[in-house]
Amino acid sequence: MLNLYTFWRNTVKNFSVTGAIAPSSHSLAEHITAMLALKKKPARVLEVGAGTGVVTEEILTILGPGDHLDICEINPHFINFLRKRFQEEDAFKNASCHVDLFPCDVQKIPVDKPYDYIVSSLPFNAFEPNTVQKILDYYLQILKPSGWISYFEYIGIRPVKAFFSRSQEKERIQGVEKVVKQFINQNEIFHDHVWLNLPPAYVRHCQKKD
């Protein structure tokens, strides 16, 4: 319940950053970590836009000794909530992998080695097209060859928003659509529909080509 309260309180204050109306469901968390769950060796993992830690908790059930998890969350209220979870909740404080938290823009994280997996919950629909382009390009830049990027987006949100928006906002949304569609065409391996989420979502699994 505290998780939900924290999310809604900060969504109202910072909707342009959170870009969601409810925390991710457990079903979405399972789907977005599906490729990570198949890992066969120690991995470096980056989670971006961790929010209140729904997906983080699922990631921690998969990772073990030898694994490394970097968590990026720009919202100071969410990062403080995550720190509290790592201090107080067994599922977090007993994590057997190495964990680092970064309260900053993803492009400001110091990356000394590329990642095997990037799990992203960033609300691309809330950003400018050039921002989305820079983030997706950066994901590819810091990913190992044949590494995986898994992210989600709400089903049908962009067309609905574009239909009801005025010209400037419609142009922004269409720009985001163009950037995301190009990324999908070039990198997506497969996607899932997650109906048990509010709103329902696509989970897209993309792989950096060798």
Short mmCIF file of C-alpha atoms in Angstrom, two decimals:
data_model
loop_
_atom_site.label_atom_id
_atom_site.label_comp_id
_atom_site.label_asym_id
_atom_site.label_seq_id
_atom_site.Cartn_x
_atom_site.Cartn_y
_atom_site.Cartn_z
CA MET A 1 0.00 0.00 0.00
CA LEU A 2 2.86 2.40 0.81
CA ASN A 3 4.33 1.56 -2.60
CA LEU A 4 1.08 2.60 -4.31
CA TYR A 5 0.69 5.77 -2.21
CA THR A 6 4.26 6.84 -2.95
CA PHE A 7 3.72 6.28 -6.67
CA TRP A 8 0.44 8.20 -6.91
CA ARG A 9 1.68 11.10 -4.79
CA ASN A 10 4.66 11.59 -7.08
CA THR A 11 2.71 10.95 -10.27
CA VAL A 12 0.40 13.86 -9.47
CA LYS A 13 3.38 16.13 -8.81
CA ASN A 14 5.60 14.96 -11.66
CA PHE A 15 3.43 13.35 -14.34
CA SER A 16 5.67 14.61 -17.15
CA VAL A 17 8.50 12.55 -15.62
CA THR A 18 6.64 9.47 -14.35
CA GLY A 19 4.31 9.26 -17.36
CA ALA A 20 2.15 6.55 -15.78
CA ILE A 21 -1.11 6.29 -13.86
CA ALA A 22 -0.24 3.20 -11.78
CA PRO A 23 2.82 1.18 -10.78
CA SER A 24 3.78 -1.69 -13.07
CA SER A 25 2.01 -4.96 -12.29
CA HIS A 26 3.74 -8.15 -11.23
CA SER A 27 2.76 -9.64 -14.59
CA LEU A 28 4.53 -6.83 -16.45
CA ALA A 29 7.59 -7.22 -14.19
CA GLU A 30 7.77 -10.92 -15.06
CA HIS A 31 7.47 -10.26 -18.80
CA ILE A 32 10.00 -7.43 -18.93
CA THR A 33 12.61 -9.60 -17.13
CA ALA A 34 11.93 -12.68 -19.28
CA MET A 35 15.22 -12.54 -21.21
CA LEU A 36 17.20 -11.74 -18.07
CA ALA A 37 15.69 -14.82 -16.42
CA LEU A 38 17.30 -16.97 -19.14
CA LYS A 39 20.84 -15.79 -18.42
CA LYS A 40 23.48 -18.53 -18.17
CA LYS A 41 26.41 -16.60 -16.70
CA PRO A 42 27.13 -13.60 -14.44
CA ALA A 43 25.64 -10.45 -15.93
CA ARG A 44 25.81 -6.69 -15.76
CA VAL A 45 22.30 -5.25 -15.66
CA LEU A 46 21.02 -1.68 -15.90
CA GLU A 47 17.50 -0.82 -14.77
CA VAL A 48 16.29 2.60 -15.89
CA GLY A 49 13.25 4.32 -14.40
CA ALA A 50 12.89 1.99 -11.43
CA GLY A 51 10.08 3.98 -9.81
CA THR A 52 8.99 2.33 -6.56
CA GLY A 53 10.84 -0.90 -7.36
CA VAL A 54 8.23 -3.31 -8.71
CA VAL A 55 10.50 -4.45 -11.53
CA THR A 56 13.57 -4.11 -9.30
CA GLU A 57 12.16 -6.69 -6.92
CA GLU A 58 11.66 -9.14 -9.79
CA ILE A 59 15.20 -8.52 -11.05
CA LEU A 60 16.60 -9.26 -7.59
CA THR A 61 14.93 -12.69 -7.59
CA ILE A 62 16.93 -13.53 -10.73
CA LEU A 63 20.35 -12.10 -9.94
CA GLY A 64 22.86 -13.75 -7.65
CA PRO A 65 26.51 -13.69 -6.62
CA GLY A 66 28.69 -12.44 -9.45
CA ASP A 67 25.92 -10.33 -10.98
CA HIS A 68 25.93 -6.53 -10.96
CA LEU A 69 22.83 -4.30 -10.98
CA ASP A 70 22.88 -0.55 -11.59
CA ILE A 71 19.60 1.21 -10.86
CA CYS A 72 18.86 4.61 -12.39
CA GLU A 73 15.98 6.73 -11.08
CA ILE A 74 15.88 10.49 -11.58
CA ASN A 75 12.90 11.21 -9.29
CA PRO A 76 14.33 12.03 -5.82
CA HIS A 77 11.23 10.77 -4.00
CA PHE A 78 11.40 7.41 -5.76
CA ILE A 79 15.15 7.06 -5.18
CA ASN A 80 14.66 7.73 -1.47
CA PHE A 81 11.85 5.17 -1.40
CA LEU A 82 14.13 2.62 -3.09
CA ARG A 83 16.91 3.29 -0.59
CA LYS A 84 14.44 2.69 2.22
CA ARG A 85 13.39 -0.61 0.66
CA PHE A 86 17.03 -1.72 0.46
CA GLN A 87 17.43 -0.85 4.14
CA GLU A 88 14.22 -2.40 5.45
CA GLU A 89 12.78 -5.10 3.16
CA ASP A 90 14.26 -8.59 3.11
CA ALA A 91 13.77 -9.01 -0.66
CA PHE A 92 15.98 -5.96 -1.18
CA LYS A 93 18.48 -5.91 1.68
CA ASN A 94 19.28 -9.61 1.27
CA ALA A 95 20.10 -9.22 -2.43
CA SER A 96 23.09 -11.41 -3.25
CA CYS A 97 24.20 -9.36 -6.28
CA HIS A 98 26.12 -6.10 -6.20
CA VAL A 99 23.75 -3.10 -6.44
CA ASP A 100 24.43 0.58 -7.11
CA LEU A 101 21.78 3.33 -7.18
CA PHE A 102 22.16 6.40 -9.39
CA PRO A 103 19.82 9.39 -8.79
CA CYS A 104 20.46 10.98 -12.17
CA ASP A 105 19.78 11.02 -15.89
CA VAL A 106 20.76 7.68 -17.45
CA GLN A 107 23.29 9.38 -19.72
CA LYS A 108 25.18 10.63 -16.66
CA ILE A 109 25.82 7.19 -15.16
CA PRO A 110 29.54 6.35 -15.18
CA VAL A 111 29.80 3.25 -17.39
CA ASP A 112 33.16 1.49 -17.25
CA LYS A 113 31.92 -1.77 -18.80
CA PRO A 114 29.01 -2.42 -21.18
CA TYR A 115 25.81 -4.10 -19.97
CA ASP A 116 24.42 -7.51 -20.84
CA TYR A 117 20.84 -6.40 -20.17
CA ILE A 118 19.04 -3.07 -20.00
CA VAL A 119 15.55 -3.07 -18.47
CA SER A 120 13.82 0.24 -19.10
CA SER A 121 10.57 1.66 -17.74
CA LEU A 122 11.10 5.19 -19.02
CA PRO A 123 7.91 6.92 -20.26
CA PHE A 124 9.00 7.72 -23.81
CA ASN A 125 5.55 9.14 -24.59
CA ALA A 126 6.22 11.96 -22.11
CA PHE A 127 9.49 13.04 -23.77
CA GLU A 128 10.51 15.07 -26.79
CA PRO A 129 11.40 12.97 -29.87
CA ASN A 130 15.06 14.01 -29.80
CA THR A 131 15.29 12.98 -26.14
CA VAL A 132 13.87 9.54 -26.95
CA GLN A 133 16.33 9.21 -29.84
CA LYS A 134 19.29 10.10 -27.62
CA ILE A 135 18.24 7.63 -24.92
CA LEU A 136 17.72 4.74 -27.33
CA ASP A 137 21.02 5.47 -29.07
CA TYR A 138 22.73 5.56 -25.68
CA TYR A 139 21.22 2.20 -24.72
CA LEU A 140 22.78 0.67 -27.82
CA GLN A 141 26.08 2.40 -27.09
CA ILE A 142 26.43 0.97 -23.56
CA LEU A 143 25.12 -2.51 -24.43
CA LYS A 144 27.30 -5.50 -25.21
CA PRO A 145 27.05 -7.01 -28.70
CA SER A 146 24.04 -9.36 -28.68
CA GLY A 147 22.91 -7.79 -25.39
CA TRP A 148 19.21 -7.28 -24.67
CA ILE A 149 17.12 -4.15 -24.18
CA SER A 150 13.70 -4.84 -22.68
CA TYR A 151 11.18 -2.04 -22.26
CA PHE A 152 7.44 -1.50 -22.21
CA GLU A 153 4.97 0.96 -23.64
CA TYR A 154 1.24 1.24 -23.11
CA ILE A 155 -0.95 -0.19 -25.86
CA GLY A 156 -2.66 2.41 -28.05
CA ILE A 157 -1.64 5.44 -25.98
CA ARG A 158 0.15 7.39 -28.72
CA PRO A 159 -2.67 7.22 -31.32
CA VAL A 160 -5.26 8.18 -28.70
CA LYS A 161 -3.18 11.08 -27.37
CA ALA A 162 -2.44 12.31 -30.89
CA PHE A 163 -6.13 12.20 -31.84
CA PHE A 164 -7.19 14.37 -28.89
CA SER A 165 -4.19 16.72 -28.89
CA ARG A 166 -3.66 20.11 -30.47
CA SER A 167 -1.21 20.55 -33.32
CA GLN A 168 2.01 21.14 -31.36
CA GLU A 169 1.43 18.23 -28.97
CA LYS A 170 0.24 16.03 -31.83
CA GLU A 171 3.47 16.79 -33.69
CA ARG A 172 5.51 15.82 -30.61
CA ILE A 173 3.66 12.52 -30.20
CA GLN A 174 4.01 11.69 -33.89
CA GLY A 175 7.72 12.44 -33.62
CA VAL A 176 8.07 10.00 -30.72
CA GLU A 177 6.13 7.41 -32.73
CA LYS A 178 8.54 7.79 -35.64
CA VAL A 179 11.63 7.40 -33.42
CA VAL A 180 10.28 4.39 -31.53
CA LYS A 181 8.99 2.66 -34.67
CA GLN A 182 12.39 3.00 -36.34
CA PHE A 183 14.08 1.53 -33.27
CA ILE A 184 11.61 -1.37 -33.23
CA ASN A 185 12.08 -2.08 -36.94
CA GLN A 186 15.85 -2.19 -36.55
CA ASN A 187 16.22 -3.97 -33.21
CA GLU A 188 13.10 -5.75 -31.94
CA ILE A 189 13.29 -9.53 -31.73
CA PHE A 190 9.82 -10.11 -30.28
CA HIS A 191 7.18 -8.52 -28.07
CA ASP A 192 4.50 -9.65 -25.63
CA HIS A 193 1.09 -8.27 -24.76
CA VAL A 194 0.58 -7.78 -21.02
CA TRP A 195 -3.12 -7.40 -20.35
CA LEU A 196 -2.82 -7.63 -16.56
CA ASN A 197 -1.47 -4.12 -16.22
CA LEU A 198 -2.99 -0.64 -15.96
CA PRO A 199 -3.05 0.30 -18.79
CA PRO A 200 -2.28 -2.90 -20.76
CA ALA A 201 1.17 -2.80 -22.31
CA TYR A 202 3.52 -4.14 -24.93
CA VAL A 203 6.79 -5.49 -23.57
CA ARG A 204 9.41 -5.25 -26.31
CA HIS A 205 12.63 -7.26 -26.32
CA CYS A 206 15.31 -5.82 -28.57
CA GLN A 207 18.79 -7.09 -29.27
CA LYS A 208 21.87 -5.19 -30.29
CA LYS A 209 23.06 -6.62 -33.56
CA ASP A 210 26.66 -7.86 -33.82
#
